Coordinates of C-alpha atoms and ligand atoms in Angstrom, one line a residue:
X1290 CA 24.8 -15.6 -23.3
X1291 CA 22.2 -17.5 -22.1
X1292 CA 19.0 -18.7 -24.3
X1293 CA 15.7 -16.4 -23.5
X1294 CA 13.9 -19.6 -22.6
X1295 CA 16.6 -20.4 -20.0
X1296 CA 16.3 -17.0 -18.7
X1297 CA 12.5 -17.0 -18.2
X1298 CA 11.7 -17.4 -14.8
X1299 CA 8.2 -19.4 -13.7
X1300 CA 6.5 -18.0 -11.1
X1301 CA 4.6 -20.4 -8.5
X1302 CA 2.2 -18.4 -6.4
X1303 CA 1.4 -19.8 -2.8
X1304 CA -1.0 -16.9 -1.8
X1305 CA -4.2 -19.2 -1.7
X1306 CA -1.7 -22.0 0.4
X1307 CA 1.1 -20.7 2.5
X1308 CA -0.7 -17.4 2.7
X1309 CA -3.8 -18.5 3.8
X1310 CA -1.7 -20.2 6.4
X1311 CA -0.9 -16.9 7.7
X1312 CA -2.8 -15.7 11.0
X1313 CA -6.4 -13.9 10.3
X1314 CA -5.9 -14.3 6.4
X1315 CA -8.3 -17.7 6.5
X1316 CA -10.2 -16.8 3.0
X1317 CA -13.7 -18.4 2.2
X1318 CA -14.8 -20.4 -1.2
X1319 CA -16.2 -17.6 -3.1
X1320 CA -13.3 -15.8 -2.0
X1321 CA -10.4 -17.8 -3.2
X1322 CA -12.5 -18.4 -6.6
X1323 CA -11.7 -14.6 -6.9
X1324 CA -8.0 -14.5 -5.7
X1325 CA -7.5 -17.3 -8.0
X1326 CA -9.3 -15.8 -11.2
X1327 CA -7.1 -12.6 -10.5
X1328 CA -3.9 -15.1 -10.3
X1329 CA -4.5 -16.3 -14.0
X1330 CA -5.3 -13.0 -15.1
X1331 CA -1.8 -11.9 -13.2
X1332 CA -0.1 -14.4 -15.6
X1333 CA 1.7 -16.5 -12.9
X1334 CA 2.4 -19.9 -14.1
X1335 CA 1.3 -22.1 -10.8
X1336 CA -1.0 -21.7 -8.5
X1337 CA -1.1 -23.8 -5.5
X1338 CA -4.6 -23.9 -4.5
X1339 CA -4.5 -25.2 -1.4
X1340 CA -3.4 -28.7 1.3
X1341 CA -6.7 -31.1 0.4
X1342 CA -6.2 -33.3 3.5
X1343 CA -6.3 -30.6 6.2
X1344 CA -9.8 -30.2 5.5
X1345 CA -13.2 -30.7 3.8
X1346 CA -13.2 -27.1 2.8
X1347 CA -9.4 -27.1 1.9
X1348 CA -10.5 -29.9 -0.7
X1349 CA -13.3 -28.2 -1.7
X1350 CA -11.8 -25.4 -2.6
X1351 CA -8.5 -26.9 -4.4
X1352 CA -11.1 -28.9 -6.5
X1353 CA -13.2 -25.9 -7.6
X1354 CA -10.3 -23.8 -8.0
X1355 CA -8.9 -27.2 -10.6
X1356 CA -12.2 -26.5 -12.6
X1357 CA -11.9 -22.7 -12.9
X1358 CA -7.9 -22.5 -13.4
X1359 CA -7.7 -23.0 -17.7
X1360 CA -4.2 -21.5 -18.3
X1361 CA -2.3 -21.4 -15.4
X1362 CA -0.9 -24.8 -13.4
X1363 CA -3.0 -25.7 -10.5
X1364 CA -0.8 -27.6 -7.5
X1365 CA -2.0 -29.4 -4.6
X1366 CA 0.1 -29.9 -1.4
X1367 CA 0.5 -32.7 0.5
X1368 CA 3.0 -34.8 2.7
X1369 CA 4.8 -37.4 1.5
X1370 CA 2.0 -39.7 2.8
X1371 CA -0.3 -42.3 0.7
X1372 CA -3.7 -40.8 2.5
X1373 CA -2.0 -37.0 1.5
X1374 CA -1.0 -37.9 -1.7
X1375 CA -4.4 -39.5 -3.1
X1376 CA -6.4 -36.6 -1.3
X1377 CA -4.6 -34.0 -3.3
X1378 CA -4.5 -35.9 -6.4
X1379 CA -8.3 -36.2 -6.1
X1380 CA -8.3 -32.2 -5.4
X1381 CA -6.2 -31.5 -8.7
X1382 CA -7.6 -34.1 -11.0
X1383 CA -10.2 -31.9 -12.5
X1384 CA -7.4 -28.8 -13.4
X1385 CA -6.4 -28.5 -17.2
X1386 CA -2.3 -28.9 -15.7
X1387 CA -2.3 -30.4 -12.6
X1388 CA 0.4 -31.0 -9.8
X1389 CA 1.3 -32.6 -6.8
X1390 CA 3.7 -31.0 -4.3
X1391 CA 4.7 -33.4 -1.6
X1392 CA 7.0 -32.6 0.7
X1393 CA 9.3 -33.9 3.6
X1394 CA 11.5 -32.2 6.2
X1395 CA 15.4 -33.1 6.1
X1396 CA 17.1 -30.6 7.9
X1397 CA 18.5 -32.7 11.3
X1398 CA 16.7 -30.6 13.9
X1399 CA 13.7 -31.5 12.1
X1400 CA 14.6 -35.2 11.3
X1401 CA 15.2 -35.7 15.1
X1402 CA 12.7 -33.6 17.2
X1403 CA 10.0 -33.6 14.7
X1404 CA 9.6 -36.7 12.6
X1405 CA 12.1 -39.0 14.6
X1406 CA 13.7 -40.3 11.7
X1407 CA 17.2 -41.2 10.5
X1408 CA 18.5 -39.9 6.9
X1409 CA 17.9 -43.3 5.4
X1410 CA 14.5 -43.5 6.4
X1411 CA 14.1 -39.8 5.0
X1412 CA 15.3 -40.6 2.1
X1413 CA 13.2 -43.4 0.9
X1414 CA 10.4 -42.1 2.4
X1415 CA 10.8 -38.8 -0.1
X1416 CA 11.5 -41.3 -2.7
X1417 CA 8.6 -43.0 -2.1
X1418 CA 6.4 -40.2 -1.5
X1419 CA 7.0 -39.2 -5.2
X1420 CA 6.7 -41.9 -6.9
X1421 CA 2.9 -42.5 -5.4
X1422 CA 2.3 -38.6 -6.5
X1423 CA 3.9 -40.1 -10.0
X1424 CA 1.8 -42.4 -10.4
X1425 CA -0.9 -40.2 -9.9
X1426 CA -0.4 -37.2 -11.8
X1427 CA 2.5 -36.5 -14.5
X1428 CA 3.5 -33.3 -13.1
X1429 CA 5.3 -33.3 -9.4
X1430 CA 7.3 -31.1 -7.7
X1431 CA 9.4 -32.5 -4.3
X1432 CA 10.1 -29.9 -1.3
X1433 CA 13.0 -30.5 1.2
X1434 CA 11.3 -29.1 3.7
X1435 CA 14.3 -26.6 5.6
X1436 CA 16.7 -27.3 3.1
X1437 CA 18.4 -23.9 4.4
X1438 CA 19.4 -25.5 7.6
X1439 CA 19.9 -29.0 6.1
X1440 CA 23.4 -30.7 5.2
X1441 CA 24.5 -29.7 2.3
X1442 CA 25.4 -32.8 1.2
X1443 CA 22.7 -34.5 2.1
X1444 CA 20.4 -32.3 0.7
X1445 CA 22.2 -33.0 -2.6
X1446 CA 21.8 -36.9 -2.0
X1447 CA 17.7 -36.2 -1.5
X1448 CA 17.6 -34.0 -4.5
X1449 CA 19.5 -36.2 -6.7
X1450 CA 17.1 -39.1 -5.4
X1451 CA 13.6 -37.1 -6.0
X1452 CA 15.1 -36.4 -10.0
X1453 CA 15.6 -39.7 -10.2
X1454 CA 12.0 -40.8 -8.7
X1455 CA 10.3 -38.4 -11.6
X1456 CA 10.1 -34.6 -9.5
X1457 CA 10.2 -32.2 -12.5
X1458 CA 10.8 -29.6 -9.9
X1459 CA 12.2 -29.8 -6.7
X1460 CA 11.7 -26.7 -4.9
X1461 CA 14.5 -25.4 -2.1
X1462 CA 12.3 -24.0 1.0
X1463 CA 14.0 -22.0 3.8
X1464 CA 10.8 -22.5 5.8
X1465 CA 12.4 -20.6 8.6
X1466 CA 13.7 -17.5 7.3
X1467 CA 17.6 -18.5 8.1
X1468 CA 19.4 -17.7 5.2
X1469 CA 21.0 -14.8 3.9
X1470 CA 21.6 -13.8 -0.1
X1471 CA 25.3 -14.8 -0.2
X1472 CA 24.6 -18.3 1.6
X1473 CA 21.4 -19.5 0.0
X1474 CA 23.2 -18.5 -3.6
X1475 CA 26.0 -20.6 -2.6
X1476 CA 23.5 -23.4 -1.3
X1477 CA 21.6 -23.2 -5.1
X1478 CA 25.1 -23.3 -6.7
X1479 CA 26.5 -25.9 -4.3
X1480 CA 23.5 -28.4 -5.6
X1481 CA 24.5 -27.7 -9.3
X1482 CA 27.6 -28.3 -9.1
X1483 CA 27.0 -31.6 -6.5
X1484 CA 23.5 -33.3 -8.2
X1485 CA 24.5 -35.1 -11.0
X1486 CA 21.4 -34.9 -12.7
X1487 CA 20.0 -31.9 -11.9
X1488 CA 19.9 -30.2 -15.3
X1489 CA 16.6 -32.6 -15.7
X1490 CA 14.5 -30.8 -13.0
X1491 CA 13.7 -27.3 -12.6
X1492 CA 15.4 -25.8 -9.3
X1493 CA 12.6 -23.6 -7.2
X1494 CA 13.0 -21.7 -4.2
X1495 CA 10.4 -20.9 -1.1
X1496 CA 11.3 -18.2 1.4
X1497 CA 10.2 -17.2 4.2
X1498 CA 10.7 -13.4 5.8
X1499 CA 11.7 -14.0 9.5
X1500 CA 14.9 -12.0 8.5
X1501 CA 13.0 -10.1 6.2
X1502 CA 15.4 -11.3 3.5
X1503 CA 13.2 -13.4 1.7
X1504 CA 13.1 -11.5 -1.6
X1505 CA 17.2 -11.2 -1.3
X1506 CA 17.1 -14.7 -1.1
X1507 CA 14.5 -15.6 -4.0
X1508 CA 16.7 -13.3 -5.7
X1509 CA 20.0 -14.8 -4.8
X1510 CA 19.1 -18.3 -6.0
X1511 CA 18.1 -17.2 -9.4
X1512 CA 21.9 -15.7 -9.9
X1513 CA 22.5 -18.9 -8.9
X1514 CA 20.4 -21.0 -11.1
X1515 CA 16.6 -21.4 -9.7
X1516 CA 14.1 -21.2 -12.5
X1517 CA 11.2 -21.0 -10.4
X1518 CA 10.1 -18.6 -7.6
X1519 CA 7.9 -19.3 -5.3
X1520 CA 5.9 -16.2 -3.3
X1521 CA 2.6 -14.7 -2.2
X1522 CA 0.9 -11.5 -3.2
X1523 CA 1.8 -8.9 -0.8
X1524 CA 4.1 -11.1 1.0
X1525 CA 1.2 -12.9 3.0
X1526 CA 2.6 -16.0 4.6
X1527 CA 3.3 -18.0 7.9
X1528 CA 4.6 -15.7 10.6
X1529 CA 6.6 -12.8 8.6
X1530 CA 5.4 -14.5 5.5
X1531 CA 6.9 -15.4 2.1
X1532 CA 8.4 -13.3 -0.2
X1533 CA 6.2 -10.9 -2.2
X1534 CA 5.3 -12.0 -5.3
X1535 CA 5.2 -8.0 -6.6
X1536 CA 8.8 -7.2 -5.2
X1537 CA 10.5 -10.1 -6.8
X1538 CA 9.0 -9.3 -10.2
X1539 CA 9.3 -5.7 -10.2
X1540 CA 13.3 -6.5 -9.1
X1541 CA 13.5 -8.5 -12.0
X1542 CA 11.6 -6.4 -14.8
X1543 CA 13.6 -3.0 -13.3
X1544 CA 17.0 -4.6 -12.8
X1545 CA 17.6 -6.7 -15.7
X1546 CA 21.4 -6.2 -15.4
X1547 CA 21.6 -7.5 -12.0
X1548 CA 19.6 -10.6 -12.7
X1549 CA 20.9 -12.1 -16.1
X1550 CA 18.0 -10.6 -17.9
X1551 CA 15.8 -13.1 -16.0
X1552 CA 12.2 -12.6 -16.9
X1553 CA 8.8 -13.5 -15.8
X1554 CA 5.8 -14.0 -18.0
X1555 CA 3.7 -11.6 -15.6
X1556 CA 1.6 -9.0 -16.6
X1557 CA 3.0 -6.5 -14.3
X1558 CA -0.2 -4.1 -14.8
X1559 CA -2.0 -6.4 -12.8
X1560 CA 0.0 -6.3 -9.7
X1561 CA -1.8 -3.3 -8.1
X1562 CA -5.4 -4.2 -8.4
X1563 CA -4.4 -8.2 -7.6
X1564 CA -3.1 -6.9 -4.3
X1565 CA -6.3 -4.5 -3.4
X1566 CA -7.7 -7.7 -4.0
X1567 CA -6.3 -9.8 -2.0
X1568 CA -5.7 -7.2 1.3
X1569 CA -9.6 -6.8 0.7
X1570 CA -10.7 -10.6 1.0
X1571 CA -7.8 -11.1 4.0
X1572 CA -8.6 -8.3 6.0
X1573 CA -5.0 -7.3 5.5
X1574 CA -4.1 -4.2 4.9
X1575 CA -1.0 -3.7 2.8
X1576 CA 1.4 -1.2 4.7
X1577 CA 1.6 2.0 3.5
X1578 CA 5.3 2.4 2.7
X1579 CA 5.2 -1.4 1.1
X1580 CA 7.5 -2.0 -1.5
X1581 CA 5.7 -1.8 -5.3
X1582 CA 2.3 -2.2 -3.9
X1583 CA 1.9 0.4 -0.5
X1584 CA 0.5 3.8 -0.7
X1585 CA 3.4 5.5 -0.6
X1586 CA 5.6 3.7 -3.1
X1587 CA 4.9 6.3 -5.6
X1588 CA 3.9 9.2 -3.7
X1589 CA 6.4 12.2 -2.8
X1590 CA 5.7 14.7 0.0
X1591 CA 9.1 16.6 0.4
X1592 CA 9.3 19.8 -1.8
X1593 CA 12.9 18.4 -3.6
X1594 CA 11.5 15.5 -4.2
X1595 CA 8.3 16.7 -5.7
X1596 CA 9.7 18.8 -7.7
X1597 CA 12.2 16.7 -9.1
X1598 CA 9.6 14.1 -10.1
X1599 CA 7.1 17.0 -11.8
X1600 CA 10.5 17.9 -13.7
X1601 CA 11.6 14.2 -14.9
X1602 CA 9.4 11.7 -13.2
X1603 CA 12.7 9.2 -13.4
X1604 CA 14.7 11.6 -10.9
X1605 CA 13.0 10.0 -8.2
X1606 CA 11.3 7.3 -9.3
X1607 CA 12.5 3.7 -10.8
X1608 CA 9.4 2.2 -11.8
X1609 CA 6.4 3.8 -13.6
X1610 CA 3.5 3.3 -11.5
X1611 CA 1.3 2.5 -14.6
X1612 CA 4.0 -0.2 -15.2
X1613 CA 2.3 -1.9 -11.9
X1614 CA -0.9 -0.8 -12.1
X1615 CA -1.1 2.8 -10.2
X1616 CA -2.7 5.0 -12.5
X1617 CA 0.3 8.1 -11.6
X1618 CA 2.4 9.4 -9.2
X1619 CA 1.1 11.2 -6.1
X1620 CA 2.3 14.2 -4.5
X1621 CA 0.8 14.7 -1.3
X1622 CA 0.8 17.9 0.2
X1623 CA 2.1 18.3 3.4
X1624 CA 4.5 20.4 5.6
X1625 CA 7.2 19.5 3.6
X1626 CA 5.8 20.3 -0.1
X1627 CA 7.0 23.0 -2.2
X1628 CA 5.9 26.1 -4.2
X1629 CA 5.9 24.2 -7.0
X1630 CA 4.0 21.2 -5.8
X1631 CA 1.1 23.6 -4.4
X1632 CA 1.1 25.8 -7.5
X1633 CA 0.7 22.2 -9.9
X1634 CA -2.1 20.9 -7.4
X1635 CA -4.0 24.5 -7.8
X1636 CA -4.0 23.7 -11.4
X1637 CA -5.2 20.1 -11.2
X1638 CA -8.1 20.7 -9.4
X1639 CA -8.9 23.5 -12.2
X1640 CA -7.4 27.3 -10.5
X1641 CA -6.0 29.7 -13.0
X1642 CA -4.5 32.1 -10.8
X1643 CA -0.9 33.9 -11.5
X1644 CA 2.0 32.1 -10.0
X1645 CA 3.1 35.6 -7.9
X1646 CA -0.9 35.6 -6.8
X1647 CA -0.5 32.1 -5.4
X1648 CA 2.8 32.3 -3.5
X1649 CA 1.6 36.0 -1.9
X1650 CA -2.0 35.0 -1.3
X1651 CA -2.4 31.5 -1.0
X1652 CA 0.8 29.6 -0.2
X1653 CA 1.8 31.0 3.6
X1654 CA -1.6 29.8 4.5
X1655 CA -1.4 26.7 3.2
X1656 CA 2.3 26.1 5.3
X1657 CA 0.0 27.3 8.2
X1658 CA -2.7 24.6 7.1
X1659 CA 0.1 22.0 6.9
X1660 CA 1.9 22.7 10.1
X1661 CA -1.1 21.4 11.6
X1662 CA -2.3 19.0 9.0
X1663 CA -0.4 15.7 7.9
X1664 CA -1.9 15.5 5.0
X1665 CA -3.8 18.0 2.8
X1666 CA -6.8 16.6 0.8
X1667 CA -7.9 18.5 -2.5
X1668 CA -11.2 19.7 -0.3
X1669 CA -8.6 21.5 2.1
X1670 CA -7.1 23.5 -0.7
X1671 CA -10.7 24.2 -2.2
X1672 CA -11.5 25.7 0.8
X1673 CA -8.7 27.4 1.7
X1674 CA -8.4 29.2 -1.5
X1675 CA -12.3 30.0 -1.7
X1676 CA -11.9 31.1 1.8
X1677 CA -9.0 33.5 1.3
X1678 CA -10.5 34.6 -1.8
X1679 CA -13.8 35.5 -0.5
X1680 CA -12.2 37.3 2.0
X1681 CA -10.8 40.9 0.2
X1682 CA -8.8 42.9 1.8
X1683 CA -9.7 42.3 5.2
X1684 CA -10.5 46.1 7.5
X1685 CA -9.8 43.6 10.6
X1686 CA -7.3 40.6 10.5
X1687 CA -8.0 37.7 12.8
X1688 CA -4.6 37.0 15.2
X1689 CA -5.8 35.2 17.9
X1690 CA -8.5 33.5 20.0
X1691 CA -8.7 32.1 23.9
X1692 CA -11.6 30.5 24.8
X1693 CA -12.5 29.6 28.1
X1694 CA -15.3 26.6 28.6
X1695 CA -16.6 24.0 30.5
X1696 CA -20.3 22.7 32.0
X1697 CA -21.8 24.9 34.4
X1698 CA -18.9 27.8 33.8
X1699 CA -19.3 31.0 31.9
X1700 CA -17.9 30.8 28.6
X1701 CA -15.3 33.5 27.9
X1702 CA -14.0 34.6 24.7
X1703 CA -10.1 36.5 24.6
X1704 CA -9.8 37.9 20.8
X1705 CA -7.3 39.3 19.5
X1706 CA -7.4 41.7 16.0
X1707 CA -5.1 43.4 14.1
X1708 CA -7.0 46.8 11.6
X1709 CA -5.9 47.7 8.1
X1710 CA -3.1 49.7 8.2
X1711 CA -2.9 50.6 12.0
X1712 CA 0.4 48.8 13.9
X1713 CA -0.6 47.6 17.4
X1714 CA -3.5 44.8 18.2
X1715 CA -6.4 44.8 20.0
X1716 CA -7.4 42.9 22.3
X1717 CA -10.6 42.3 24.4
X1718 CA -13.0 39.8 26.1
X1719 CA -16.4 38.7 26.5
X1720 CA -18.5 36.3 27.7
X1721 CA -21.5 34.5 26.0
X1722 CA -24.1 31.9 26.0
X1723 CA -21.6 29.4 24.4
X1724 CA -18.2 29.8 23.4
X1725 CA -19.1 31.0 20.1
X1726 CA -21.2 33.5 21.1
X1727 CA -18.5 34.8 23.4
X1728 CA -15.8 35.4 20.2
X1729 CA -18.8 37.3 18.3
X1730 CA -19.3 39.2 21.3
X1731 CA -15.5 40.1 21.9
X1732 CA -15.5 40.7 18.0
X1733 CA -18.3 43.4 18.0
X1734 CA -16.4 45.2 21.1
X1735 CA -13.2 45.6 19.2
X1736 CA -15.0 46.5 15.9
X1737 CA -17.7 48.0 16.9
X1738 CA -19.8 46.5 14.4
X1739 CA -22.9 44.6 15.6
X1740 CA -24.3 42.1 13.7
X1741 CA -27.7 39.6 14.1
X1742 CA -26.8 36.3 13.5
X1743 CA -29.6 34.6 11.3
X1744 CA -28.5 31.3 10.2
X1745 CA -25.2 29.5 11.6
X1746 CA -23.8 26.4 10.0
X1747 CA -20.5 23.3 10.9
X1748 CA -19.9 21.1 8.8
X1749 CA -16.8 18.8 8.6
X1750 CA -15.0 19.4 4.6
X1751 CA -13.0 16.8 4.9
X1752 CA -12.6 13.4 6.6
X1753 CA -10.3 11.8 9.5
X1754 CA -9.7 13.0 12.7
X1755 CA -7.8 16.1 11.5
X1756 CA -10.8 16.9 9.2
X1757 CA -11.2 20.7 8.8
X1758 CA -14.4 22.3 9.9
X1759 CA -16.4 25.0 7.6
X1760 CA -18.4 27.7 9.1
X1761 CA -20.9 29.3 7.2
X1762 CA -23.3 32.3 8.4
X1763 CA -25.6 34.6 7.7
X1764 CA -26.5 37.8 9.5
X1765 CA -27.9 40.9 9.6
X1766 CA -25.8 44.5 9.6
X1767 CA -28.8 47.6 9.5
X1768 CA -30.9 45.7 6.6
X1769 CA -28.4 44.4 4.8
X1770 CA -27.2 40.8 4.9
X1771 CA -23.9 39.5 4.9
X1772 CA -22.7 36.2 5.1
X1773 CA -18.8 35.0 5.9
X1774 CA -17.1 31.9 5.8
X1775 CA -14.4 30.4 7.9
X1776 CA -12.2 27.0 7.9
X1777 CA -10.2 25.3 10.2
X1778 CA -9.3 22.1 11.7
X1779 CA -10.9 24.0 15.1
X1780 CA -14.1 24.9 14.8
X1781 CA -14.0 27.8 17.3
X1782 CA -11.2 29.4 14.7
X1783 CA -13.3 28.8 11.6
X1784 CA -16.4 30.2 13.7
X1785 CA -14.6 33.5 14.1
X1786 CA -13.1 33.7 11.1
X1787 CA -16.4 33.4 9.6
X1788 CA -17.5 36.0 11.9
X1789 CA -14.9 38.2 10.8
X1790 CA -15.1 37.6 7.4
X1791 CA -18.6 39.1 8.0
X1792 CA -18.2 42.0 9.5
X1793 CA -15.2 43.0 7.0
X1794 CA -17.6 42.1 4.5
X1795 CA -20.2 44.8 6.2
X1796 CA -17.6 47.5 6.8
X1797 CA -16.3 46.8 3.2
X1798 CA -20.0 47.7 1.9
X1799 CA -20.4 50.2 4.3
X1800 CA -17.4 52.1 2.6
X1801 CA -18.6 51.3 -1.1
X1802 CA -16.3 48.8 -1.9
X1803 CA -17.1 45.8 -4.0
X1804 CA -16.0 42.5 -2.8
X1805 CA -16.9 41.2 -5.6
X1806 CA -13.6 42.5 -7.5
X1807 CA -11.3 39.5 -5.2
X1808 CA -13.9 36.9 -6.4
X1809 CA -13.0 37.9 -10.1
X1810 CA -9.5 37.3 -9.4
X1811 CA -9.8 33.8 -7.7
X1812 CA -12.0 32.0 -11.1
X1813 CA -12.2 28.6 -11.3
X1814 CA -11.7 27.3 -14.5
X1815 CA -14.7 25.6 -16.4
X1816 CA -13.9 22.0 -17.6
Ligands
KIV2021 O1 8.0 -23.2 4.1 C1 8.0 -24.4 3.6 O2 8.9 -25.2 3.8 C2 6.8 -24.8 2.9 C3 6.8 -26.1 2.2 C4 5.6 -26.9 2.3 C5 7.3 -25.9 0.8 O3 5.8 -24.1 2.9
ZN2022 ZN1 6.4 -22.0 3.4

C-alpha cells in the first residue's frame, strides 16, 4: 500500500494561462488579482499566472499576481527561448515559490511543419531551454508539447534528458485532445517503465477536451503514475478547453477506490463560489447541466427522483452539494414533480395545509401550471395557492376563453362557464372596448351579475418570458365592493379569472356566505 504522501496529488491550475487563452475569456488586471486570490483560497498548489513575453499586460499581471500569491506556487510560461525564459523569470521573481515552465513541441508533425527541426535539434534545444530557466529560478517544470501524438520512445529520450538538465516536473500535454483513457495510461506507464530516472521528477499531465475526454485522461495517468494535474476551473481552455479543475477533484474525493486513494489538498467547499467567480469575470457562463459546478448537478425535477432524494438524499445523489460548496439540493418543480415534492415545497415556503387539502385543492392546478410552465418559481406557487384559496367555492367555474383582437377590429370575447352543481356549460359572446372588456361583458351575460369596475391592475409575479401575470380588481356590485384576483401566464385568462373570482365573491355575499371561512383554511404560517 502506497505512502499517503505518494498518494497526494498536486494540483496545477492553468485558468489565469491556458484559460485565458480561450476565445472571449481575455480577463483584465484587477480581475485576475481576484481569480488568483480565490485560487489560494481554493488550496491548489500552482498557479500559472500567465506567458510574460506575449505581452506588457501578460507581464504585468504574472508579476503582481508573484506579489499577492503567499502560499500557493506561482509559474510563469515560456518557450524554450533565452528572451522567454528571462521575461518569465523576471515575471516570477517577486512570488514566495516561483517557477518556470518552458516548453517545446516534439511530436513529428509538429517538429516538421511547425518548428522545422530534427529530433536532435529538439532535444538539445529542450535541454538547453531548462537549464537557462535553472539557472534562473530553482523550481522548473519541462512540457513536451503534444507528447500524446509524439514517439513513444522518443518522448522517453526528451524526458529522461529534461530530469537530467534539473526539471523537477515534467508535465505530459496532449495539447490536442487525441488521446483516450486506456492509451494515455499506457503512455504514463510506458515512460516509467522506459525513463531511467524518472522517480526524481514528478510526472504531470495537461489535457485538452477536443474529445471531451480530458478528465478520463487526467484521470487515467494518475492510475498510471502522474502526481500532478494540470486543469482550469470550469474547464476554460483553448478550443474545448482543459480539463475541469472541479470534475477531476470531485472524481478523486468521491471515488477513492477507483483512484488508489489519490488525494488533493483542495478545499472542495470552495469549488462552487471559485467558479461563479470565474464565469462572472470571463463572461462565461457555466452550462447548466455541468458536471459538479452547473445548475442542475444537484437539482432533481422528476417526481421518482425527488422523492427518492427527500427520503435518502444518497439515492440519487453521490456528492453532497455542501461538500462543493452548494448550500443543498434543489428540487425544481416542474411537469414532472411529484405529490410529494409539491407538498415539501408548500411547507418550505411556510403553508400548513393537510396533505388530503393540498393534493384535492391545490396539486391538479399546479400540473395545469406546469404543463405550461418549465419551471415553477416559489412566487408561482404563492400565487397559485393564495389564488385558489381566495377563491371559495366558486357559484361559476371558469372553462374557457376565445378572444378575438386586432387594430382597427372589434374585440370579441367567447366565454365559456360552468354553475355550481348544474351539468352542461354556458357559453356566450360579447364584444368590448378592448379584449378585456369583451370577457367582462360575456361574463355578466352568462351570470347575470353586473359589476363597475373601479380599479384594474397587471402586474408580472414572476420573471422570464413564461412569467405569470396577476390581476387584481376592484368593483362595484349595488354598494358593495368586491375585489377578485386572477393568475396566469396569459393575461387575458388571469383577467377573467379575476373577474370571476369577483362576481362569485358578490353572489357568495349576496347569499350570506362568508368567504372568509376558505381564507381560514389556507394560513400561512408565522416565522
Ligand atoms: O496544451 C499544451 O500543450 C500547453 C503547453 C504549453 C503545456 O498548454
Ligand atoms: Zn494547453
Amino acid at each position: 500500500m502506497a505512502s499517503k504522501a505518494a498518494q497526494r496529488v498536486y494540483v496545477f491550475d492553468t485558468t489565469l494561462r491556458d484559460g485565458e487563452q480561450s476565445p472571449g475569456a481575455s480577463m483584465n488586471l484587477t480581475e485576475k488579482l481576484e481569480v488568483a486570490r480565490a485560487l489560494e483560497l481554493l488550496g491548489v498548489d500552482i498557479i500559472e499566472a500567465g506567458f510574460p513575453i506575449t505581452s506588457q499586460d501578460d507581464f504585468e499581471a504574472v508579476r503582481a499576481i508573484s506579489r499577492v500569491v503567499t502560499r500557493a506556487t506561482v509559474a510563469g510560461l515560456a518557450r524554450c527561448v533565452p528572451k522567454d525564459i528571462d521575461r518569465a523569470a523576471e515575471a516570477v521573481a517577486g512570488a514566495a515559490r516561483p517557477r518556470l515552465h518552458v516548453f517545446l513541441a516534439t511530436s513529428r508533425i509538429h517538429r516538421e511543419f511547425k518548428l522545422r527541426k530534427a529530433r536532435g535539434e529538439i532535444l538539445r534545444l529542450a535541454v538547453e531551454g531548462v537549464r537557462r530557466a535553472k539557472a534562473a529560478c530553482k523550481d522548473v517544470q519541462f512540457s513536451p508539447e503534444d507528447a500524446a501524438r509524439t514517439e513513444p520512445e522518443f518522448l522517453a529520450q526528451v524526458v529522461e534528458a529534461v530530469i537530467d538538465a534539473g526539471a523537477e516536473t515534467v508535465n505530459i500535454p496532449d495539447t490536442v485532445g487525441w488521446a483516450t483513457p486506456d492509451r494515455f495510461k499506457g503512455l504514463i506507464e510506458y515512460l516509467f517503465e522506459n525513463v531511467p530516472n524518472i522517480d526524481e521528477t514528478v510526472i504531470a499531465v495537461h489535457c485538452h477536451n477536443d474529445l471531451g475526454m480530458a478528465v478520463a485522461n487526467s484521470l487515467a495517468a494518475v492510475q498510471a503514475g502522474a502526481r500532478q494535474v494540470e486543469c482550469t476551473i470550469n474547464g476554460l481552455g483553448e478550443r474545448a478547453g482543459n480539463a475541469a479543475l472541479e470534475e477531476i477533484v470531485m472524481a478523486l474525493r468521491t471515488r477513492p477506490d477507483a483512484f488508489g486513494g489519490c488525494w488533493t489538498n483542495i478545499r472542495t467547499e470552495r469549488l462552487y463560489p471559485t467558479s461563479r467567480l470565474v464565469s462572472r469575470v470571463t463572461g462565461l457562463v457555466v452550462a447548466r447541466n455541468k458536471a459538479v459546478v452547473g445548475e442542475n448537478a444537484f437539482a432533481h425535477e422528476s417526481g421518482i427522483h425527488a422523492d427518492g432524494v427527500l427520503k435518502k438524499r444518497t439515492t440519487y445523489e453521490i456528492m453532497d452539494p455542501k461538500s462543493v460548496g452548494v448550500a443543498k439540493s434543489r428540487l425544481v418543480l416542474g411537469k414532472h414533480s411529484g405529490r410529494h415534492q409539491f407538498r415539501q415545497r408548500l411547507k418550505e415556503l411556510g403553508f400548513r395545509l393537510p396533505t388530503k387539502e393540498i393534493d384535492q385543492l391545490f396539486f391538479g392546478a399546479f400540473k395545469e401550471l406546469a404543463d405550461r410552465k418549465k419551471e415553477i418559481f416559489d412566487e408561482d406557487i404563492e400565487a397559485l395557492v393564495e389564488s385558489e384559496a381566495s377563491t371559495g367555492p366558486e357559484a361559476w367555474h371558469l372553462c374557457g376563453i376565445q378572444v378575438a383582437t386586432g387594430t382597427g377590429g372589434m374585440p370579441t370575447a367567447t366565454v365559456e362557464l360552468q354553475q355550481l352543481g348544474k351539468n352542461g356549460r354556458t357559453r356566450d359572446a360579447a364584444t368590448g372596448d378592448g379584449p378585456v372588456d369583451a370577457i367582462f361583458r360575456a361574463m355578466e351575460r352568462i351570470t347575470g351579475i353586473r359589476l363597475t369596475l373601479r380599479d384594474y391592475q397587471l402586474r408580472s409575479v414572476t420573471g422570464g418570458k413564461e412569467a405569470q401575470g396577476e390581476v387584481r380588481l376592484e368593483a362595484l356590485c349595488g354598494k358593495q365592493t368586491v375585489s377578485g384576483r386572477g393568475v396566469s401566464t396569459d393575461v387575458l385568462e388571469a383577467s377573467a379569472k379575476a373577474y370571476l373570482a369577483a362576481i362569485n365573491r358578490a353572489i357568495s355575499r349576496a347569499a350570506g356566505r362568508s368567504v372568509r371561512r376558505s381564507k381560514k383554511r389556507v394560513g400561512k404560517a408565522k416565522g
